Short mmCIF file of N, CA and C in Angstrom, two decimals:
data_model
loop_
_atom_site.label_atom_id
_atom_site.label_comp_id
_atom_site.label_asym_id
_atom_site.label_seq_id
_atom_site.Cartn_x
_atom_site.Cartn_y
_atom_site.Cartn_z
N MET A 1334 -14.06 -7.11 -13.21
CA MET A 1334 -13.14 -6.44 -12.12
C MET A 1334 -11.96 -5.86 -12.55
N LYS A 1335 -11.78 -4.24 -12.27
CA LYS A 1335 -10.92 -3.70 -12.99
C LYS A 1335 -9.81 -3.56 -12.11
N ILE A 1336 -8.30 -3.32 -12.02
CA ILE A 1336 -7.13 -3.22 -11.53
C ILE A 1336 -6.55 -1.93 -12.39
N LYS A 1337 -6.20 -0.67 -11.62
CA LYS A 1337 -5.62 0.20 -12.31
C LYS A 1337 -4.56 0.68 -10.75
N LEU A 1338 -3.24 0.81 -11.43
CA LEU A 1338 -2.13 1.67 -10.71
C LEU A 1338 -2.60 2.42 -9.87
N HIS A 1339 -2.27 2.55 -8.53
CA HIS A 1339 -2.58 3.52 -7.46
C HIS A 1339 -1.32 4.29 -6.78
N HIS A 1340 -0.45 3.78 -6.33
CA HIS A 1340 0.52 4.19 -6.01
C HIS A 1340 1.79 3.31 -5.45
N ILE A 1341 2.57 3.64 -5.55
CA ILE A 1341 3.82 3.33 -5.41
C ILE A 1341 4.33 3.45 -3.73
N ASN A 1342 4.88 2.47 -2.99
CA ASN A 1342 5.12 2.88 -1.67
C ASN A 1342 6.46 2.34 -1.25
N LEU A 1343 7.08 3.76 -0.84
CA LEU A 1343 8.90 3.49 -0.45
C LEU A 1343 8.93 3.49 1.04
N ALA A 1344 9.90 2.59 1.60
CA ALA A 1344 10.05 2.56 2.88
C ALA A 1344 11.22 3.41 3.18
N THR A 1345 11.41 3.96 4.14
CA THR A 1345 12.35 4.69 4.56
C THR A 1345 12.72 5.37 5.71
N GLN A 1346 13.98 5.34 6.56
CA GLN A 1346 13.91 5.74 7.39
C GLN A 1346 13.86 6.99 8.21
N ASN A 1347 13.88 7.88 6.95
CA ASN A 1347 13.60 9.57 6.96
C ASN A 1347 12.68 10.13 6.02
N VAL A 1348 11.50 10.23 6.38
CA VAL A 1348 10.15 10.56 5.52
C VAL A 1348 10.55 11.91 4.86
N SER A 1349 10.85 12.53 5.83
CA SER A 1349 11.23 14.12 5.46
C SER A 1349 11.79 14.09 4.61
N ARG A 1350 13.26 13.64 4.42
CA ARG A 1350 14.14 13.82 3.41
C ARG A 1350 13.79 13.18 2.21
N MET A 1351 12.66 12.12 2.16
CA MET A 1351 12.76 11.52 0.90
C MET A 1351 11.88 12.36 0.47
N LYS A 1352 10.99 12.95 1.25
CA LYS A 1352 9.72 13.48 0.71
C LYS A 1352 10.42 14.68 -0.23
N HIS A 1353 11.29 15.34 0.46
CA HIS A 1353 11.99 16.63 -0.07
C HIS A 1353 12.61 16.48 -1.02
N PHE A 1354 13.48 15.26 -1.37
CA PHE A 1354 13.85 14.47 -2.49
C PHE A 1354 12.63 14.36 -3.69
N TYR A 1355 11.52 13.82 -3.64
CA TYR A 1355 10.52 13.55 -4.39
C TYR A 1355 10.03 14.88 -4.66
N LYS A 1356 9.79 15.75 -4.23
CA LYS A 1356 9.34 16.96 -4.12
C LYS A 1356 10.24 17.88 -5.51
N ASN A 1357 11.51 18.27 -4.72
CA ASN A 1357 12.47 19.05 -5.26
C ASN A 1357 13.49 18.49 -6.19
N ILE A 1358 13.31 17.21 -6.64
CA ILE A 1358 14.25 16.45 -7.93
C ILE A 1358 12.85 15.97 -8.52
N LEU A 1359 11.72 15.56 -8.64
CA LEU A 1359 11.05 15.05 -9.34
C LEU A 1359 10.16 15.88 -9.56
N PHE A 1360 10.37 16.92 -8.91
CA PHE A 1360 8.90 17.72 -8.59
C PHE A 1360 7.18 17.60 -9.01
N LEU A 1361 7.51 16.71 -8.35
CA LEU A 1361 5.92 16.05 -7.25
C LEU A 1361 5.52 16.76 -6.72
N ASP A 1362 3.99 16.55 -6.35
CA ASP A 1362 3.34 17.37 -5.45
C ASP A 1362 2.63 17.27 -4.20
N ASP A 1363 1.84 17.64 -3.16
CA ASP A 1363 1.62 16.94 -2.41
C ASP A 1363 0.33 16.13 -2.96
N VAL A 1364 0.00 15.26 -2.37
CA VAL A 1364 -1.09 14.81 -2.50
C VAL A 1364 -2.60 15.52 -1.95
N VAL A 1365 -3.37 15.85 -2.15
CA VAL A 1365 -4.50 16.22 -1.20
C VAL A 1365 -5.92 15.50 -1.22
N ASP A 1366 -6.00 15.21 -2.32
CA ASP A 1366 -7.33 14.23 -2.40
C ASP A 1366 -6.93 12.84 -2.47
N ASP A 1367 -8.07 11.99 -2.15
CA ASP A 1367 -7.99 10.40 -1.70
C ASP A 1367 -6.68 10.09 -1.33
N LEU A 1368 -6.57 11.19 -0.02
CA LEU A 1368 -5.95 10.62 0.91
C LEU A 1368 -6.37 9.52 1.91
N PRO A 1369 -5.43 8.44 1.92
CA PRO A 1369 -5.67 7.26 3.31
C PRO A 1369 -5.71 7.77 4.60
N THR A 1370 -6.83 7.13 5.51
CA THR A 1370 -6.83 7.83 6.80
C THR A 1370 -6.45 6.74 7.74
N LEU A 1371 -5.10 6.73 8.20
CA LEU A 1371 -4.31 5.39 8.80
C LEU A 1371 -4.51 5.12 10.10
N GLU A 1372 -4.74 4.04 10.43
CA GLU A 1372 -5.14 3.38 11.44
C GLU A 1372 -3.87 3.15 12.63
N LYS A 1373 -3.47 4.24 12.88
CA LYS A 1373 -2.27 3.89 13.92
C LYS A 1373 -2.23 3.29 14.90
N SER A 1374 -3.52 3.13 15.51
CA SER A 1374 -3.60 2.25 16.42
C SER A 1374 -3.94 0.91 16.63
N LYS A 1375 -3.53 0.58 15.34
CA LYS A 1375 -3.89 -1.30 14.60
C LYS A 1375 -2.72 -1.90 14.92
N GLY A 1376 -1.19 -1.44 14.89
CA GLY A 1376 0.02 -2.03 14.71
C GLY A 1376 0.85 -0.77 13.93
N TYR A 1377 1.03 -0.01 12.83
CA TYR A 1377 1.51 0.50 11.98
C TYR A 1377 1.58 1.97 12.49
N SER A 1378 2.03 2.76 13.45
CA SER A 1378 2.27 4.24 13.71
C SER A 1378 3.55 4.93 13.19
N GLY A 1379 3.95 4.74 11.75
CA GLY A 1379 4.99 5.25 11.32
C GLY A 1379 4.50 6.34 10.90
N SER A 1380 5.28 7.56 10.22
CA SER A 1380 5.18 8.54 9.74
C SER A 1380 4.90 8.10 8.14
N VAL A 1381 4.01 9.08 7.43
CA VAL A 1381 3.52 8.91 6.02
C VAL A 1381 3.75 10.17 4.92
N GLY A 1382 4.44 10.23 4.17
CA GLY A 1382 4.56 11.22 3.50
C GLY A 1382 3.25 10.82 1.95
N PHE A 1383 3.50 11.73 1.40
CA PHE A 1383 2.20 11.57 0.09
C PHE A 1383 2.32 12.18 -1.17
N VAL A 1384 2.85 12.50 -1.68
CA VAL A 1384 3.64 12.95 -3.24
C VAL A 1384 3.17 12.48 -4.31
N GLY A 1385 2.75 13.12 -5.65
CA GLY A 1385 2.22 12.42 -6.67
C GLY A 1385 2.31 13.05 -7.64
N ASP A 1386 2.02 12.89 -9.03
CA ASP A 1386 2.14 13.38 -10.36
C ASP A 1386 0.91 13.44 -10.94
N GLY A 1387 -0.43 13.57 -10.18
CA GLY A 1387 -1.61 14.00 -10.36
C GLY A 1387 -2.33 12.60 -11.00
N ASN A 1388 -1.59 11.77 -10.80
CA ASN A 1388 -2.03 10.44 -11.34
C ASN A 1388 -2.00 9.24 -10.55
N ILE A 1389 -0.46 9.29 -10.37
CA ILE A 1389 -0.12 7.83 -9.42
C ILE A 1389 0.65 8.49 -8.04
N GLN A 1390 0.17 8.17 -7.17
CA GLN A 1390 0.51 8.41 -5.74
C GLN A 1390 1.61 7.59 -5.49
N THR A 1391 2.86 8.48 -4.62
CA THR A 1391 3.91 7.69 -4.31
C THR A 1391 4.11 7.99 -2.39
N HIS A 1392 3.65 6.78 -2.01
CA HIS A 1392 3.68 6.84 -0.57
C HIS A 1392 4.69 6.61 0.23
N ILE A 1393 5.50 7.51 1.06
CA ILE A 1393 6.60 7.43 1.63
C ILE A 1393 6.32 6.98 2.96
N ALA A 1394 6.76 5.80 3.06
CA ALA A 1394 6.67 5.32 4.87
C ALA A 1394 7.62 4.98 5.37
N GLU A 1395 7.11 5.52 6.76
CA GLU A 1395 8.94 5.06 7.82
C GLU A 1395 8.78 3.59 7.90
N LYS A 1396 10.13 3.24 7.43
CA LYS A 1396 10.03 1.66 7.54
C LYS A 1396 9.94 0.93 9.28
N ASP A 1397 9.25 0.12 9.00
CA ASP A 1397 8.89 -0.83 10.59
C ASP A 1397 9.07 -2.08 10.33
N LEU A 1398 10.24 -2.62 10.72
CA LEU A 1398 10.69 -4.06 10.62
C LEU A 1398 9.68 -5.00 11.22
N GLU A 1399 8.86 -4.61 12.37
CA GLU A 1399 7.71 -5.52 12.85
C GLU A 1399 6.54 -5.23 12.65
N VAL A 1400 6.26 -4.72 11.93
CA VAL A 1400 4.87 -4.38 11.89
C VAL A 1400 3.74 -5.63 11.65
N ASN A 1401 4.69 -6.39 10.90
CA ASN A 1401 3.95 -7.70 10.77
C ASN A 1401 3.41 -8.47 12.37
N PHE A 1402 4.55 -8.73 12.49
CA PHE A 1402 4.29 -9.09 14.22
C PHE A 1402 3.27 -8.26 14.98
N LYS A 1403 3.20 -7.29 14.78
CA LYS A 1403 2.41 -6.33 15.48
C LYS A 1403 0.93 -6.41 15.35
N THR A 1404 0.90 -6.31 13.52
CA THR A 1404 -0.48 -6.90 13.64
C THR A 1404 -0.96 -8.26 13.41
N GLY A 1405 0.03 -8.90 13.12
CA GLY A 1405 -0.51 -10.59 13.02
C GLY A 1405 -0.61 -11.07 11.84
N HIS A 1406 0.14 -10.15 10.48
CA HIS A 1406 0.06 -10.74 9.31
C HIS A 1406 0.92 -11.02 8.87
N TYR A 1407 1.50 -12.15 7.82
CA TYR A 1407 2.88 -12.12 7.79
C TYR A 1407 3.54 -11.67 6.57
N ILE A 1408 3.08 -10.66 6.25
CA ILE A 1408 3.60 -10.02 4.89
C ILE A 1408 4.00 -8.76 5.46
N ASN A 1409 4.89 -8.12 5.39
CA ASN A 1409 5.20 -6.60 6.10
C ASN A 1409 5.34 -5.65 4.89
N PRO A 1410 4.41 -4.73 4.51
CA PRO A 1410 4.61 -3.67 3.32
C PRO A 1410 5.39 -2.61 3.56
N VAL A 1411 5.90 -2.44 4.68
CA VAL A 1411 6.64 -1.28 4.95
C VAL A 1411 7.92 -1.75 5.40
N GLU A 1412 8.28 -3.08 4.78
CA GLU A 1412 9.69 -3.19 5.46
C GLU A 1412 10.72 -2.78 3.94
N LYS A 1413 9.85 -2.89 2.79
CA LYS A 1413 10.99 -2.62 1.76
C LYS A 1413 10.08 -1.75 0.90
N GLY A 1414 8.74 -1.78 1.27
CA GLY A 1414 7.98 -0.95 0.11
C GLY A 1414 7.10 -2.19 -0.91
N HIS A 1415 6.15 -1.16 -1.53
CA HIS A 1415 5.69 -2.40 -2.26
C HIS A 1415 4.88 -1.54 -3.46
N ILE A 1416 4.01 -2.13 -4.22
CA ILE A 1416 3.53 -1.14 -5.26
C ILE A 1416 1.77 -1.94 -5.22
N ALA A 1417 1.12 -0.30 -5.53
CA ALA A 1417 -0.40 -1.02 -4.77
C ALA A 1417 -1.47 -0.68 -6.38
N TYR A 1418 -2.27 -1.72 -6.54
CA TYR A 1418 -3.26 -0.98 -7.51
C TYR A 1418 -4.46 -1.40 -6.58
N ARG A 1419 -5.64 -0.41 -7.31
CA ARG A 1419 -6.93 -0.17 -6.79
C ARG A 1419 -7.45 -1.55 -7.59
N THR A 1420 -8.63 -2.08 -6.99
CA THR A 1420 -9.80 -2.71 -7.82
C THR A 1420 -11.20 -2.26 -7.40
N ASP A 1421 -12.23 -2.55 -8.26
CA ASP A 1421 -13.59 -2.44 -8.22
C ASP A 1421 -14.44 -3.33 -7.31
N ASN A 1422 -13.31 -4.45 -7.48
CA ASN A 1422 -14.09 -5.46 -6.73
C ASN A 1422 -13.13 -6.92 -6.18
N LEU A 1423 -12.70 -6.30 -4.68
CA LEU A 1423 -11.79 -7.10 -3.92
C LEU A 1423 -12.12 -8.56 -4.01
N GLU A 1424 -13.15 -8.78 -3.57
CA GLU A 1424 -13.67 -9.80 -3.48
C GLU A 1424 -13.38 -11.01 -4.65
N LYS A 1425 -13.54 -10.70 -5.57
CA LYS A 1425 -13.53 -11.13 -6.74
C LYS A 1425 -12.24 -11.55 -7.03
N PHE A 1426 -11.54 -10.09 -7.22
CA PHE A 1426 -9.89 -10.59 -7.23
C PHE A 1426 -9.47 -11.55 -6.16
N LYS A 1427 -9.66 -11.40 -5.14
CA LYS A 1427 -9.17 -12.76 -4.29
C LYS A 1427 -9.30 -13.82 -4.71
N LYS A 1428 -10.51 -14.04 -5.33
CA LYS A 1428 -10.97 -15.34 -5.81
C LYS A 1428 -9.91 -15.94 -7.33
N HIS A 1429 -10.08 -15.00 -7.41
CA HIS A 1429 -9.03 -14.90 -9.03
C HIS A 1429 -7.49 -15.88 -8.18
N LEU A 1430 -6.92 -14.77 -7.25
CA LEU A 1430 -6.12 -15.49 -6.41
C LEU A 1430 -5.95 -16.61 -6.26
N LYS A 1431 -6.77 -17.07 -5.17
CA LYS A 1431 -6.88 -18.46 -4.77
C LYS A 1431 -7.11 -19.38 -5.82
N ASP A 1432 -8.07 -19.04 -7.05
CA ASP A 1432 -7.78 -19.95 -8.60
C ASP A 1432 -6.26 -20.14 -8.82
N LYS A 1433 -5.68 -19.15 -8.55
CA LYS A 1433 -4.53 -19.65 -9.19
C LYS A 1433 -3.27 -19.97 -8.28
N ASN A 1434 -3.86 -20.04 -7.26
CA ASN A 1434 -2.91 -20.62 -5.86
C ASN A 1434 -2.06 -19.64 -5.61
N ILE A 1435 -2.35 -18.06 -5.23
CA ILE A 1435 -1.36 -17.40 -4.93
C ILE A 1435 -2.13 -17.11 -3.41
N GLN A 1436 -1.11 -17.14 -2.74
CA GLN A 1436 -1.36 -17.27 -0.75
C GLN A 1436 -1.59 -15.54 -0.98
N TYR A 1437 -2.13 -14.67 -0.26
CA TYR A 1437 -2.23 -13.40 0.02
C TYR A 1437 -2.74 -13.51 1.52
N SER A 1438 -2.05 -12.28 2.43
CA SER A 1438 -2.65 -11.60 3.62
C SER A 1438 -3.82 -10.71 3.50
N ASP A 1439 -4.61 -10.95 3.98
CA ASP A 1439 -5.47 -10.10 4.11
C ASP A 1439 -6.09 -8.97 5.42
N TRP A 1440 -5.50 -7.78 5.09
CA TRP A 1440 -5.68 -6.79 6.16
C TRP A 1440 -6.58 -6.20 6.22
N GLU A 1441 -7.26 -6.42 5.46
CA GLU A 1441 -8.79 -5.74 5.70
C GLU A 1441 -8.62 -4.35 5.75
N GLU A 1442 -8.87 -3.59 7.09
CA GLU A 1442 -8.91 -2.25 7.19
C GLU A 1442 -7.76 -2.37 8.68
N THR A 1443 -6.57 -3.03 7.90
CA THR A 1443 -5.98 -2.90 10.08
C THR A 1443 -5.44 -1.67 9.47
N ALA A 1444 -4.79 -1.22 7.96
CA ALA A 1444 -3.89 -0.25 8.01
C ALA A 1444 -4.37 1.11 7.77
N VAL A 1445 -5.45 0.90 6.78
CA VAL A 1445 -6.15 2.45 6.42
C VAL A 1445 -7.63 2.34 6.57
N SER A 1446 -8.20 3.19 7.37
CA SER A 1446 -9.25 2.95 7.39
C SER A 1446 -10.26 3.63 5.83
N GLY A 1447 -11.43 2.66 5.40
CA GLY A 1447 -12.05 3.18 4.50
C GLY A 1447 -11.52 1.98 2.71
N TRP A 1448 -10.42 1.57 3.58
CA TRP A 1448 -9.65 0.34 2.11
C TRP A 1448 -9.55 -0.63 2.78
N LYS A 1449 -10.23 -1.64 1.91
CA LYS A 1449 -10.10 -3.06 2.27
C LYS A 1449 -8.88 -3.63 1.75
N GLN A 1450 -7.29 -4.36 1.64
CA GLN A 1450 -6.29 -4.19 1.54
C GLN A 1450 -6.12 -5.64 1.62
N ILE A 1451 -5.28 -6.59 0.46
CA ILE A 1451 -4.51 -7.65 0.95
C ILE A 1451 -2.83 -7.26 -0.10
N PHE A 1452 -2.34 -8.23 0.50
CA PHE A 1452 -0.72 -8.34 0.10
C PHE A 1452 -0.42 -9.52 -0.40
N PHE A 1453 0.17 -9.87 -1.49
CA PHE A 1453 1.01 -11.01 -1.64
C PHE A 1453 2.24 -10.87 -2.36
N TYR A 1454 3.19 -11.85 -2.77
CA TYR A 1454 4.35 -11.83 -3.37
C TYR A 1454 4.35 -11.91 -5.13
N ASP A 1455 4.97 -11.15 -5.81
CA ASP A 1455 5.02 -11.60 -6.78
C ASP A 1455 6.56 -13.10 -6.93
N PRO A 1456 6.57 -13.56 -8.42
CA PRO A 1456 7.37 -14.53 -8.03
C PRO A 1456 9.05 -14.44 -7.75
N ASP A 1457 9.23 -12.95 -7.66
CA ASP A 1457 10.69 -12.63 -7.10
C ASP A 1457 10.67 -12.02 -5.78
N GLY A 1458 9.44 -12.43 -5.15
CA GLY A 1458 9.51 -11.39 -3.89
C GLY A 1458 9.13 -10.25 -3.62
N ASN A 1459 8.86 -9.49 -4.63
CA ASN A 1459 8.28 -8.08 -4.64
C ASN A 1459 6.50 -8.31 -3.66
N ILE A 1460 6.81 -7.09 -2.91
CA ILE A 1460 4.95 -7.31 -2.17
C ILE A 1460 4.31 -6.05 -3.32
N ILE A 1461 2.96 -6.87 -3.37
CA ILE A 1461 1.80 -6.38 -4.44
C ILE A 1461 0.94 -5.93 -3.20
N GLU A 1462 0.13 -4.80 -3.14
CA GLU A 1462 -0.98 -4.39 -2.58
C GLU A 1462 -2.24 -4.54 -3.84
N VAL A 1463 -3.17 -4.64 -3.06
CA VAL A 1463 -4.46 -4.77 -4.15
C VAL A 1463 -5.19 -4.53 -2.80
N HIS A 1464 -6.40 -3.02 -3.57
CA HIS A 1464 -7.20 -2.68 -2.16
C HIS A 1464 -8.56 -2.17 -2.83
N GLU A 1465 -9.11 -1.73 -2.64
CA GLU A 1465 -10.83 -1.79 -2.81
C GLU A 1465 -11.20 -0.57 -1.72
N LYS A 1466 -11.65 0.86 -2.56
CA LYS A 1466 -11.80 1.98 -1.31
C LYS A 1466 -13.37 1.75 -0.75
N VAL A 1467 -13.53 1.32 0.42
CA VAL A 1467 -14.63 1.00 0.95
C VAL A 1467 -16.00 2.32 0.63
N LYS A 1468 -17.29 1.45 0.33
CA LYS A 1468 -17.70 2.76 -0.34
C LYS A 1468 -18.78 2.86 1.01
N ASN A 1469 -18.74 4.07 1.24
CA ASN A 1469 -19.98 4.90 2.31
C ASN A 1469 -21.38 4.80 2.45
#
């Protein structure tokens, strides 16, 4: 089971202002490859900007304090943002979390078509996403 840092998600009230900042101050580029297909009809309909350095993406998501209520999941990944890792075997990783008594929220493809996602907390309450890109 391989885990690799994929993106950092920042939650904001103003996506265009934040995207402008990261592009013009940190010289990040628009992400054009490996973009997620957002499922806006399944509970999160906010705006998202995608920038990156060629290796790690930064997802700039419109803050939504009620997305967990809309989706029925107990973790809200767009309240304060999260850090995301990609795995090649999400089922094996979920078993690993169960073995370690770590609770997680299984979003399946609720937010992103083609990505199976889970979210959980680290010991200080930071949200971590682990996802697997679904093979077509």
